[in-house]
Short mmCIF file of C-alpha atoms and ligand atoms in Angstrom, two decimals:
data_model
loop_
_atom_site.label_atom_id
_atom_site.label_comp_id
_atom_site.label_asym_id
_atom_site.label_seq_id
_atom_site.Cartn_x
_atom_site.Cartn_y
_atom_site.Cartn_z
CA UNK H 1232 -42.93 59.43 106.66
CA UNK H 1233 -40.60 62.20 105.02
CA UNK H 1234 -37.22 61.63 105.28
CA UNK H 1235 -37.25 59.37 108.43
CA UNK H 1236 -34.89 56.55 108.75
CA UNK H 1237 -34.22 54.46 111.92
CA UNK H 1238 -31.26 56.21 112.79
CA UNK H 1239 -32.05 59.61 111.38
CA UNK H 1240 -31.39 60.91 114.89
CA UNK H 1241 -28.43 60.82 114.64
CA UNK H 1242 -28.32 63.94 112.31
CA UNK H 1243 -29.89 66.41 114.77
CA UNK H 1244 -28.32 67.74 118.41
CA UNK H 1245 -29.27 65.70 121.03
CA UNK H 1246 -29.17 66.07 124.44
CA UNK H 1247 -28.63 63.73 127.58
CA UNK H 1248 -27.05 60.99 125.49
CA UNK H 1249 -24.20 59.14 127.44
CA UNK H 1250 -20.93 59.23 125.73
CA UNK H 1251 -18.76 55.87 125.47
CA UNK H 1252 -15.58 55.56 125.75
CA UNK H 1253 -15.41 52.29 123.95
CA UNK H 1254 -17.42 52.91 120.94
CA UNK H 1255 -16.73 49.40 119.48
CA UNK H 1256 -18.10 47.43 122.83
CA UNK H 1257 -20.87 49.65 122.43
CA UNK H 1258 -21.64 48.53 119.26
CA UNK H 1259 -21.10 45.18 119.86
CA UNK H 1260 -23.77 45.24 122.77
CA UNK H 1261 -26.20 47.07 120.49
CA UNK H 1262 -26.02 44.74 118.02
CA UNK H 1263 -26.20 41.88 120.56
CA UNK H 1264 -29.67 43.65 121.41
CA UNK H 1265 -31.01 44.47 117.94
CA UNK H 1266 -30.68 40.36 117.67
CA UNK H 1267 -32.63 39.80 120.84
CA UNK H 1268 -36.87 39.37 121.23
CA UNK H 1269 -38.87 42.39 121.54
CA UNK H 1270 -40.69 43.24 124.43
CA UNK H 1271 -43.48 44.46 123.19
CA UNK H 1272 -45.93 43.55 120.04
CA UNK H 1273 -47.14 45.85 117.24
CA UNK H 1274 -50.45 44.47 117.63
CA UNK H 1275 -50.52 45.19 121.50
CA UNK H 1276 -49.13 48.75 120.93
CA UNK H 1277 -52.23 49.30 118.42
CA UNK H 1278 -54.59 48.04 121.07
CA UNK H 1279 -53.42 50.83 123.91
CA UNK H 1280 -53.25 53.63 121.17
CA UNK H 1281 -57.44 52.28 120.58
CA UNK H 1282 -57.45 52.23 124.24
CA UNK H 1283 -55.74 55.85 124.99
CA UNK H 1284 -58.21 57.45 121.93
CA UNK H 1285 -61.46 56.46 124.17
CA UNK H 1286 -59.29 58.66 127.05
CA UNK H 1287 -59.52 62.04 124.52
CA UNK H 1288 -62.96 61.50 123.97
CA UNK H 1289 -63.53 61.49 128.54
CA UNK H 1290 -64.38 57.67 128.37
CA UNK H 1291 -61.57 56.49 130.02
CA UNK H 1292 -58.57 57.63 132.45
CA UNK H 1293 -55.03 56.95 131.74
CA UNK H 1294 -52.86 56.05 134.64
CA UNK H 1295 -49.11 56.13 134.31
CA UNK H 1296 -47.53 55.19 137.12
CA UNK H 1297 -43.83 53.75 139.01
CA UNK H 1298 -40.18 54.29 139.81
CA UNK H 1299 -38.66 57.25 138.71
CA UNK H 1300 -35.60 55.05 137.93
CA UNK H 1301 -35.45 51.25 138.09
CA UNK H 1302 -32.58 49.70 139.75
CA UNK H 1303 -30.25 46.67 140.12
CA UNK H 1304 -30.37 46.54 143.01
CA UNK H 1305 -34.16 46.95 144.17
CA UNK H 1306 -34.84 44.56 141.60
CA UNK H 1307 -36.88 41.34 143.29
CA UNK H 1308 -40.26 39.68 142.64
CA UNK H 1309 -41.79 41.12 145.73
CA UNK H 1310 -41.53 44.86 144.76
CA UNK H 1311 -43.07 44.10 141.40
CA UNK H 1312 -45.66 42.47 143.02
CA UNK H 1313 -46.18 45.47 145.70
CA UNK H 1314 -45.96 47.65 142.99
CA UNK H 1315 -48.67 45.77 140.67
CA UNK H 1316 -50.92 45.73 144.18
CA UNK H 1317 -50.59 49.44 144.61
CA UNK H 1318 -51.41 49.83 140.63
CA UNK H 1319 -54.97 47.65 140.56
CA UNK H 1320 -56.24 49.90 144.05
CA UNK H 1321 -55.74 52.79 142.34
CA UNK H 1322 -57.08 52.01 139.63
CA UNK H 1323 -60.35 50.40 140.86
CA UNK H 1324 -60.86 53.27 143.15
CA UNK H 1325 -60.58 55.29 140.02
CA UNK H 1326 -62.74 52.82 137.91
CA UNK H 1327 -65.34 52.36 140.57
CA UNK H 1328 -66.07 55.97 142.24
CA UNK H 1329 -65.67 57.70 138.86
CA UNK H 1330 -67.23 55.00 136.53
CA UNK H 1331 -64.39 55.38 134.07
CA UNK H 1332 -62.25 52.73 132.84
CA UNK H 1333 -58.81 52.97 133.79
CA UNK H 1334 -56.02 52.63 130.94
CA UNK H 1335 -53.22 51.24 133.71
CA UNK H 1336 -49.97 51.98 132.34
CA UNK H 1337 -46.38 51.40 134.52
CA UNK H 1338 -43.31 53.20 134.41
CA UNK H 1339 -41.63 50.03 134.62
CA UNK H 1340 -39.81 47.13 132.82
CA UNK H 1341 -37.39 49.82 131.05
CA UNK H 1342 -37.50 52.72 132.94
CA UNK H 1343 -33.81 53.25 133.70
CA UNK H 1344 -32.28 56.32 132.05
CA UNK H 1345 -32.15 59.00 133.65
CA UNK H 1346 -31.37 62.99 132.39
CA UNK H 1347 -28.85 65.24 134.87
CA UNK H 1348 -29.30 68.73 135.51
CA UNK H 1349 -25.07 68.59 135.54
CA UNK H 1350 -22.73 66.38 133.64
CA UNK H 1351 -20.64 65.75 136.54
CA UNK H 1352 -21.31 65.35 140.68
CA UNK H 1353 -18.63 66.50 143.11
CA UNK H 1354 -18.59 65.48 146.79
CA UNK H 1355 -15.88 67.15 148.89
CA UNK H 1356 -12.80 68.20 146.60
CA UNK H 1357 -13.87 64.85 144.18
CA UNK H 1358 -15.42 65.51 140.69
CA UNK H 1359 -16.72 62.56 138.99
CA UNK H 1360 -19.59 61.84 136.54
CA UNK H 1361 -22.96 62.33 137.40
CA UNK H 1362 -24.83 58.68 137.40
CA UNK H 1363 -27.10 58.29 134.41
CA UNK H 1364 -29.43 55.67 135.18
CA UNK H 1365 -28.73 51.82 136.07
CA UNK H 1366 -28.71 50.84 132.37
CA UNK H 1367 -25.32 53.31 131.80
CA UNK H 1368 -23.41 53.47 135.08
CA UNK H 1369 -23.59 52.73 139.02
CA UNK H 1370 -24.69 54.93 141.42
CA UNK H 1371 -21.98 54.82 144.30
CA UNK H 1372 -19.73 57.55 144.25
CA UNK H 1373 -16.64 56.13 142.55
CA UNK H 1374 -14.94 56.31 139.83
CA UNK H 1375 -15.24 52.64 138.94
CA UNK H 1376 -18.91 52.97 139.28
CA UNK H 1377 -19.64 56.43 137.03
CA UNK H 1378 -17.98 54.83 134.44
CA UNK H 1379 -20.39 54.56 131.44
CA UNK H 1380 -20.76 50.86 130.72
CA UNK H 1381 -22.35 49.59 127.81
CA UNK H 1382 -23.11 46.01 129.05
CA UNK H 1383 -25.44 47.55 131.37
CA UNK H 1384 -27.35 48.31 128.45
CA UNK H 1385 -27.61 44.48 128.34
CA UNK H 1386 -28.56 43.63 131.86
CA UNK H 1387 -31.40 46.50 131.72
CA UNK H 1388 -33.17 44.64 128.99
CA UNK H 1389 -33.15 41.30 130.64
CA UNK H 1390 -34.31 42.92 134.12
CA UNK H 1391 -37.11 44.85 131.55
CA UNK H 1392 -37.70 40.85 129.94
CA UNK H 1393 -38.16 39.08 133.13
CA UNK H 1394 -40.00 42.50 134.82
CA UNK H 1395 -42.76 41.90 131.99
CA UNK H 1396 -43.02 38.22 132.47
CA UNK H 1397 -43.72 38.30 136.01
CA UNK H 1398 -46.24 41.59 135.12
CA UNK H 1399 -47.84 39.43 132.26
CA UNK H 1400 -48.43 36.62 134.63
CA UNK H 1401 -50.13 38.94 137.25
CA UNK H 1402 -52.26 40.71 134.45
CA UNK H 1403 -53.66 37.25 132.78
CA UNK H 1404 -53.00 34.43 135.57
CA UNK H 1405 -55.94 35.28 137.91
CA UNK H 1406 -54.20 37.66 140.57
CA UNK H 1407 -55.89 40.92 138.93
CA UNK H 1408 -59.17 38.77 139.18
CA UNK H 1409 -61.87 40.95 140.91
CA UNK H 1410 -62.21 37.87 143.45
CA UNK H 1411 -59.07 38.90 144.85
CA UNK H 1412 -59.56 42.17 145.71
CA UNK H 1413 -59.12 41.55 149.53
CA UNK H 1414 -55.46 40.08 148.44
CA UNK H 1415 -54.15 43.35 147.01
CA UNK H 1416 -53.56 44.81 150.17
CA UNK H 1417 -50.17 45.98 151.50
CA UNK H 1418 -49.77 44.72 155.14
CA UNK H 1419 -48.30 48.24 156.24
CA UNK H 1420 -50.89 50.14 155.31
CA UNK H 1421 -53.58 48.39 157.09
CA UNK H 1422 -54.01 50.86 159.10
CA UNK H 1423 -54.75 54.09 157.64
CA UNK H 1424 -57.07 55.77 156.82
CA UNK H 1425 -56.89 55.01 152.86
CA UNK H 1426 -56.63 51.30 153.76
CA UNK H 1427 -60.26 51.65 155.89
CA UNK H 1428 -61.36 53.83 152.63
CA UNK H 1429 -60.73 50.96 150.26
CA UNK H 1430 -62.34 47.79 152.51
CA UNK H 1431 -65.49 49.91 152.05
CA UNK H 1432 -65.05 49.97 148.29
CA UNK H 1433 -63.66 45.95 148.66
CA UNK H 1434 -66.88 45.06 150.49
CA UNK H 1435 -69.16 46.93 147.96
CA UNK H 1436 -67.23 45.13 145.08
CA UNK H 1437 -68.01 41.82 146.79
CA UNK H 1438 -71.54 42.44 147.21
CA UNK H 1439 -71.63 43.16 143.90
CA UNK H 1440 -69.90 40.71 142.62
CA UNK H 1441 -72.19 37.86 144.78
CA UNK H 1442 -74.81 39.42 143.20
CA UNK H 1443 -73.45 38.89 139.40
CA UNK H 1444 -72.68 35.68 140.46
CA UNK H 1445 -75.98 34.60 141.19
CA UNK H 1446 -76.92 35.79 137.95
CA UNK H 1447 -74.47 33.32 136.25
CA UNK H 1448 -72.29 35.95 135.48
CA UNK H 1449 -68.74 35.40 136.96
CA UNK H 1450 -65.33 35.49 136.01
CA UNK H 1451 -64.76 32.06 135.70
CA UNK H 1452 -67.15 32.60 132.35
CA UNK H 1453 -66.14 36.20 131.85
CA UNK H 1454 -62.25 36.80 131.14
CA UNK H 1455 -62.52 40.54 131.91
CA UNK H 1456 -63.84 40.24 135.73
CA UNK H 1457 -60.15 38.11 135.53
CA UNK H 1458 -57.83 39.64 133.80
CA UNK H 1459 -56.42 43.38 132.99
CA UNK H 1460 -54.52 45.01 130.61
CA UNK H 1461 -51.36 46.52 132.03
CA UNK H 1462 -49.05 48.71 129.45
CA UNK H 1463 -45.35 49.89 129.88
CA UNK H 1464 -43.63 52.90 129.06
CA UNK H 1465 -40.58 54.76 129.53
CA UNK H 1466 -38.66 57.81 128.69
CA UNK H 1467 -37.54 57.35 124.89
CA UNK H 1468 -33.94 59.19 126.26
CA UNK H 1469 -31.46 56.55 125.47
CA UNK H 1470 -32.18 56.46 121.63
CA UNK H 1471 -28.80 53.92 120.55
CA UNK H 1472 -30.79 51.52 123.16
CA UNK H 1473 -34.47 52.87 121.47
CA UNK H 1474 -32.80 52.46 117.98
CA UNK H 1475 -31.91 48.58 118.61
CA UNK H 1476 -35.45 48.07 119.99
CA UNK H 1477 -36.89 49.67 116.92
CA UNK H 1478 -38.51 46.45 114.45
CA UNK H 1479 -40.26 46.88 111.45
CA UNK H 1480 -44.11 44.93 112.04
CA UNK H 1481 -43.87 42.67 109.83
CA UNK H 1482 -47.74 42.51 109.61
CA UNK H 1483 -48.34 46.34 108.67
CA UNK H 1484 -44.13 47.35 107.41
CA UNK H 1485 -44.61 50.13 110.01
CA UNK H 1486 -41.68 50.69 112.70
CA UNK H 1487 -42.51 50.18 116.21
CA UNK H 1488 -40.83 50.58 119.59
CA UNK H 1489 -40.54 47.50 120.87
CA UNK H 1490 -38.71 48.55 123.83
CA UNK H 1491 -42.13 49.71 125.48
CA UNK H 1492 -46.12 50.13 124.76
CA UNK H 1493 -45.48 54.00 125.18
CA UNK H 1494 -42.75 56.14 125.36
CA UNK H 1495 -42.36 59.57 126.31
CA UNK H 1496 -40.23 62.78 125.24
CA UNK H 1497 -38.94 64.61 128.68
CA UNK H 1498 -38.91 68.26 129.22
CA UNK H 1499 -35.23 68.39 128.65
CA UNK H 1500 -35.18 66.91 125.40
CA UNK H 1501 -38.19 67.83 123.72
CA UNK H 1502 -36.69 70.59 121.55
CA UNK H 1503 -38.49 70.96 118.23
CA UNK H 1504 -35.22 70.26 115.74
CA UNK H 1505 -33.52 67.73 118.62
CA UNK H 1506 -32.88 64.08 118.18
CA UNK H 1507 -35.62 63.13 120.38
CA UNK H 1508 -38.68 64.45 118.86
CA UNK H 1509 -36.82 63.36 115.61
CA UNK H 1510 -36.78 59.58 116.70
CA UNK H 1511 -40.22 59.92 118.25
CA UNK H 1512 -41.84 61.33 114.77
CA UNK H 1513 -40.99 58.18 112.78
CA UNK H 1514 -42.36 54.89 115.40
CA UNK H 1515 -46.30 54.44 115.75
CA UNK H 1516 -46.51 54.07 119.77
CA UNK H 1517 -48.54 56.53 121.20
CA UNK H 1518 -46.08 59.47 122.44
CA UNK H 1519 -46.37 61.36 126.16
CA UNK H 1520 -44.69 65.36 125.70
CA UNK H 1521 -43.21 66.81 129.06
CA UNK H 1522 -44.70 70.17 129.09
CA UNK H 1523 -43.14 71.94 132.06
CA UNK H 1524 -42.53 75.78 132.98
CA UNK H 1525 -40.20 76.36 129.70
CA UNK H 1526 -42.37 75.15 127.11
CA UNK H 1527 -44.17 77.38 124.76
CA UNK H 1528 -47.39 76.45 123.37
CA UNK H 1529 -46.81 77.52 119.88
CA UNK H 1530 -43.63 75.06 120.36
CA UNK H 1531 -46.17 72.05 121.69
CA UNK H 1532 -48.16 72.89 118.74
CA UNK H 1533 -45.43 72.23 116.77
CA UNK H 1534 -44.14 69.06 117.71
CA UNK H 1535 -47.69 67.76 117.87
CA UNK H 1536 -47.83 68.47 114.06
CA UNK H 1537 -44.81 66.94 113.28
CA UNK H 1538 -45.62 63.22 115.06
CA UNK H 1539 -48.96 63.30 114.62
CA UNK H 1540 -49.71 64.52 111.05
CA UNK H 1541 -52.65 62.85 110.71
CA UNK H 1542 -54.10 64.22 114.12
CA UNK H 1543 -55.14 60.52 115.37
CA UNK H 1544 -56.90 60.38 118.58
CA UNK H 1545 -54.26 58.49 121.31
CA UNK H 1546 -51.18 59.28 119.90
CA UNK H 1547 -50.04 61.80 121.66
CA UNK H 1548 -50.40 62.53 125.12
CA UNK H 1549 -48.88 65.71 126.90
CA UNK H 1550 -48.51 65.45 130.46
CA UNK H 1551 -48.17 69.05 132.19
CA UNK H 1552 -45.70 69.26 135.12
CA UNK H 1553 -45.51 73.18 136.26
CA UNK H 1554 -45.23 72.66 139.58
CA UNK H 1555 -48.17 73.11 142.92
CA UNK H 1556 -47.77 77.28 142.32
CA UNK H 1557 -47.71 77.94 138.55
CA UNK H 1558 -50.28 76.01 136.85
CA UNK H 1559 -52.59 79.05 136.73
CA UNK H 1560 -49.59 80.78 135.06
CA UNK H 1561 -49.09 78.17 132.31
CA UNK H 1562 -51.57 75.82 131.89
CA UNK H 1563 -54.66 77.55 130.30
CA UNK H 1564 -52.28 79.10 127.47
CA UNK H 1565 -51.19 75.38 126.86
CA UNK H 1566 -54.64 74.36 126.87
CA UNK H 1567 -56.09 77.39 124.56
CA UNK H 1568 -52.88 77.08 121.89
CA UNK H 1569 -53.21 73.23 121.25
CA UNK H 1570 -57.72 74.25 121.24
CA UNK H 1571 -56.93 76.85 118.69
CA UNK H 1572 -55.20 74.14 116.59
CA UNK H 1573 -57.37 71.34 117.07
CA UNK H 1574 -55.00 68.75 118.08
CA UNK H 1575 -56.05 65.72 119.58
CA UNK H 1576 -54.18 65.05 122.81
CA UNK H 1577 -55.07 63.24 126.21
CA UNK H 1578 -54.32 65.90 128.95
CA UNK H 1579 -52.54 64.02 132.14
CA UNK H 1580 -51.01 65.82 134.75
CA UNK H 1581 -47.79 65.19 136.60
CA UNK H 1582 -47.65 66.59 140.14
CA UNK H 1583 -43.72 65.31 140.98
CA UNK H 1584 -41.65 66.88 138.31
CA UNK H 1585 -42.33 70.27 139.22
CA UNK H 1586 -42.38 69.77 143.27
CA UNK H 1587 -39.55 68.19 143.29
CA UNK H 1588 -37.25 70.43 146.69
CA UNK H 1589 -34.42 69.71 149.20
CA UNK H 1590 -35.35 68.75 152.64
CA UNK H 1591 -34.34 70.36 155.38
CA UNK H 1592 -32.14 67.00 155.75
CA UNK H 1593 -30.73 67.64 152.95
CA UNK H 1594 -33.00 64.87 151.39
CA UNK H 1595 -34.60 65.23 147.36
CA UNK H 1596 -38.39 65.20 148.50
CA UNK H 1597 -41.66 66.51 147.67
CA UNK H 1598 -44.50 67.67 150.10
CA UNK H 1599 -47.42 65.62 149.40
CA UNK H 1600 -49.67 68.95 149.58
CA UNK H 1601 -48.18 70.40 146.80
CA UNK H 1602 -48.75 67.26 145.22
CA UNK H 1603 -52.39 67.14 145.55
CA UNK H 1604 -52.86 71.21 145.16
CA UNK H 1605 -50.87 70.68 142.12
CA UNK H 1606 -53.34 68.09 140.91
CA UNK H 1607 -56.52 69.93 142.34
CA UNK H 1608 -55.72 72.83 139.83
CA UNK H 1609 -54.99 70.97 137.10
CA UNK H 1610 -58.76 69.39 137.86
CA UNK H 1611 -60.05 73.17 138.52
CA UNK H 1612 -58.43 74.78 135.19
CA UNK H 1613 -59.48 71.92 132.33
CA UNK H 1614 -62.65 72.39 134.30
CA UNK H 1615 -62.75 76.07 133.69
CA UNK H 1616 -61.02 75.35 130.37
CA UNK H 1617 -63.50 72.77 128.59
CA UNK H 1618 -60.76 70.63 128.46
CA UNK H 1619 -60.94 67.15 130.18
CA UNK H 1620 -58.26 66.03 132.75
CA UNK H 1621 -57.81 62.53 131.26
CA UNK H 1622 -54.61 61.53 133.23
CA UNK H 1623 -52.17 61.08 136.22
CA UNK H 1624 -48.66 60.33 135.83
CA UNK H 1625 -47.14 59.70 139.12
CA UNK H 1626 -43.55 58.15 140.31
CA UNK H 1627 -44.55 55.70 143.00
CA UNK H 1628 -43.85 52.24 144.41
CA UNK H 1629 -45.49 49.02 146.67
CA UNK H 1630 -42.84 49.68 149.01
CA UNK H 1631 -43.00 51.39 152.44
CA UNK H 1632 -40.77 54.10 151.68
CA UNK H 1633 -39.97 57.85 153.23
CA UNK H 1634 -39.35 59.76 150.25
CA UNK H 1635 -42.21 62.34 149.99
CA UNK H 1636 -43.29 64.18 153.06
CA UNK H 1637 -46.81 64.54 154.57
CA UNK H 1638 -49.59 61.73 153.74
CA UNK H 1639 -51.44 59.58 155.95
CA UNK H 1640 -48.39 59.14 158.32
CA UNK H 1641 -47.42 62.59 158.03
CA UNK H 1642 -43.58 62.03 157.39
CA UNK H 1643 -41.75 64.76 158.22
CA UNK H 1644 -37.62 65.62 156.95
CA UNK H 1645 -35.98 64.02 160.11
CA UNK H 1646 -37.98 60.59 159.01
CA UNK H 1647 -36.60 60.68 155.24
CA UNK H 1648 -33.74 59.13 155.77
CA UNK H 1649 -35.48 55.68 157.06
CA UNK H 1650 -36.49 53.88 154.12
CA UNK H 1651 -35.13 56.24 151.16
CA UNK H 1652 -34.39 54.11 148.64
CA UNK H 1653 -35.14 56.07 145.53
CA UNK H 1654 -32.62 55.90 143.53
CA UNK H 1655 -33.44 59.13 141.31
CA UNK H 1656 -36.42 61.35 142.39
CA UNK H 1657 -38.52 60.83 145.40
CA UNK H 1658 -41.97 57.94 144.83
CA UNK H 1659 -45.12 58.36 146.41
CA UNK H 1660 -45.35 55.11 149.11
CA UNK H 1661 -48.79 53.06 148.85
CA UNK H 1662 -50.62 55.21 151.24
CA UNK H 1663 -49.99 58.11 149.71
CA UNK H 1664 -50.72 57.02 146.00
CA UNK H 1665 -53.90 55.59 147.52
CA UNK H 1666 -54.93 58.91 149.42
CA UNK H 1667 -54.24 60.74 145.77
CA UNK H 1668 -56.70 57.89 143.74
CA UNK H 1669 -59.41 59.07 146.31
CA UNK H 1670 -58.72 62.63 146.03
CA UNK H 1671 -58.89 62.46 141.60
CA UNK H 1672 -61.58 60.18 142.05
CA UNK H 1673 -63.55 62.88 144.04
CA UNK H 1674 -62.25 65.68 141.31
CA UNK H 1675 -63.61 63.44 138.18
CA UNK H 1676 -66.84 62.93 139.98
CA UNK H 1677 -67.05 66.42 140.51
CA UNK H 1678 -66.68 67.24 136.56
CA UNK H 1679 -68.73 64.10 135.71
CA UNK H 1680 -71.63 66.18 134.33
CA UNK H 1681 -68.70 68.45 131.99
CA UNK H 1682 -67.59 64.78 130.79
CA UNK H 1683 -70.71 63.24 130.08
CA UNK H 1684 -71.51 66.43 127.50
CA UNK H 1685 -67.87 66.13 126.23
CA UNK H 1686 -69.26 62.61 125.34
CA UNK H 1687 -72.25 63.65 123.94
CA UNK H 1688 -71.51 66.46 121.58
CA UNK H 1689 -68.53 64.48 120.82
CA UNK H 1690 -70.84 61.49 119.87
C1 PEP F 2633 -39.10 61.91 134.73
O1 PEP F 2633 -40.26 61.70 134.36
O2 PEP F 2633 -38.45 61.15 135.47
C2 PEP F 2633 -38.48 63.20 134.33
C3 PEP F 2633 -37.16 63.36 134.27
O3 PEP F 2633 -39.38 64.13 134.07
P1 PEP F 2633 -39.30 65.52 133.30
O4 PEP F 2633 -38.77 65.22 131.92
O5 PEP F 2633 -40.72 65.98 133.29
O6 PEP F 2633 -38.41 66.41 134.10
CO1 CO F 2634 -38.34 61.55 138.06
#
């Protein structure tokens, strides 16, 4: 790798990097870090990037998925657990109506930092600065609080450590087992129409399952009808924290993130000569690219080239976010640059970042319509393209929150402010993520036959 050093970064601009006013604390927790575990393994990184390479070839579907920051304070073993529920139903409405594996990847244990369209937030005649992220300062709207705090950094990687245990434990301790399906249910949703959708798909599983098992095959003799594989990722924005996560493997002498499975550049940061892509260009985890409204192909192009030299299949993985109105306007030139150059990327589609509005409330929301249209044409132009739609990346959560309007209980502004809890952008609740598995799941069916040639004049 040319000229790349652990802390090259630190050469280039860089944007949406907190400031501290005690640089020596700063240090001090950094280094405290750099000493601690990582919370990831090489070898496990290597396995997704295998993984995410069967998604560019339309064998598999990557779902990215969770908060659009992580808190403190909504930090509790029940919401990981909702949240884990809510990830295996979408996913095995995805795996079983499409027939595709699902790669299930979470936007959690290290999601916290967050970029600010303004450096500093004023309410009434008081100016202070704009909250970062849980990991930098506090959200409440005092001075106290907005004060950038390195130990945060700290407590954000033992919430991420202990967030990961708990998510290990689910993945490989028998609650992802297929058995269980009827267990994965959130008690509030019971009711809707989703919920009745998926006890179809739960009693079809369990006929087919008591089936296999009468054939001797069940998963007390086969791991995989037990366990899952469940990645993490996050947005590589705070690189001092990324740089103290950063270990060689001592099996290969390559550098890893150890901070996450995957991390991800963000549309604000991905400048071709910034820090970011800089940082990003030297680690082997597979990379996601935020490619929204301002991004210019040949500029995609680029930083493809740059971190992916070699043009390995799963490493990089650009997730389009244009918003429910514009991805006619941008997304087939995206799609016909990167086809000209014949980079190998996994095309996922994020229908929050550009939807994101103010209710009439006075609430951040999105309208779950322009959610689903947004995802709909995504679906309709790779279709159109030749390209294959080989992802959703979604902010979303177990709980029974109001934070997007429209769904299954058809939330409307006034009923935003009863559970909004977010404590950046607006999260799909359970029903809704479910009712948007079932609508992709519908789309890939749709394009099966276009997938099943990909695979064959691929093969
Ligand atoms: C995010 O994913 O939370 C985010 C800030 O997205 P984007 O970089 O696409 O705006
Ligand atoms: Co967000």
């Amino acid at each position: 790798m040319k000229n790349w050093k652990i802390n090259s970064w630190r050469k280039y601009p860089v944007k949406h990097i907190p400031e501290y006013q005690d640089k020596k604390e700063l240090d001090q927790v950094l280094n405290k870090i750099k000493s601690f575990p990582p919370l990831v393994f090489a070898e496990e990184t290597r396995h997704l990037k295998k993984q995410l390479a069967e998604v560019v070839d339309g064998k598999a579907f990557l779902l990215q998925g969770g908060d659009c920051a992580e808190s403190f304070a909504e930090f509790n073993p029940d919401n990981i657990r909702d949240y884990f529920k809510v990830i295996l139903q979408m996913s095995l409405v995805l795996t079983y109506s499409a027939s595709l594996p699902v790669i299930k990847l979470g936007r959690i244990a290290g999601q916290f930092a967050k970029p600010r369209s303004a450096p500093t937030e004023k309410q009434g005649d008081t100016e202070l600065p704009s909250y970062l992220g849980d990991n930098v300062n506090g959200i409440e709207f005092t001075e106290k609080a907005r004060k950038h705090d390195p130990k945060r950094l700290f407590k954000a990687y033992s919430q991420s450590a202990s967030t990961l245990n708990l998510l290990r434990a689910f993945s490989h301790g028998g609650f992802a087992d297929l058995k269980k399906v009827h267990l994965w249910n959130l008690g509030y949703i019971k009711k809707s129409p989703q919920a009745k959708k998926f006890k179809e798909l739960e009693d079809k599983i369990a006929d087919a399952l008591a089936f296999m098992d009468a054939c001797g095959i069940n998963s007390e003799f086969n791991r995989r009808l037990k366990t899952v594989n469940f990645w993490t990722s996050h947005e590589a924005l705070h690189l001092p924290f990324e740089e103290s996560m950063t270990r060689i493997d001592s099996t290969t002498g390559e550098y890893h993130a150890t901070s996450a499975h995957f991390v991800w550049i963000g549309d604000r940061t991905r400048q071709l000569d910034g820090g970011h892509v800089e940082y990003c260009r030297g680690i082997e985890n597979p990379i996601g690219i935020k490619c929204g409204p301002t991004s210019k192909p040949d500029e995609i192009v680029k930083i493809c080239n740059l971190i992916n030299p070699t043009n390995e299949k799963g490493k990089i993985t650009l997730i389009s976010r244009f918003g429910h109105d514009s991805v006619g306007k941008y997304l087939p030139k995206l799609i016909r640059g990167i086809k000209k150059e014949g980079a190998n990327v996994i095309w996922s589609c994020d229908p929050m970042h550009g939807n994101t509005i103010q209710s009439t409330t006075g609430f951040k929301t999105r309208r779950f319509n322009n959610v689903l249209k947004e995802v709909k044409d995504v679906f309709a132009v790779h279709q159109s393209e030749g390209s294959y739609a080989g992802g959703l990346h979604i902010e979303m959560t177990g709980q029974n929150v109001t934070e997007c309007t429209g769904g299954a209980k058809n939330i409307q502004d006034q009923d935003l402010s009863s559970r909004y809890h977010t404590h950046c952008d607006p999260r799909l609740n359970a029903d809704q993520a479910l009712e948007l598995a079932f609508l992709i799941s519908d789309e890939i069916k749709k394009n099966s036959s276009y997938s099943k040639n990909a695979i064959q004049a691929a093969s």
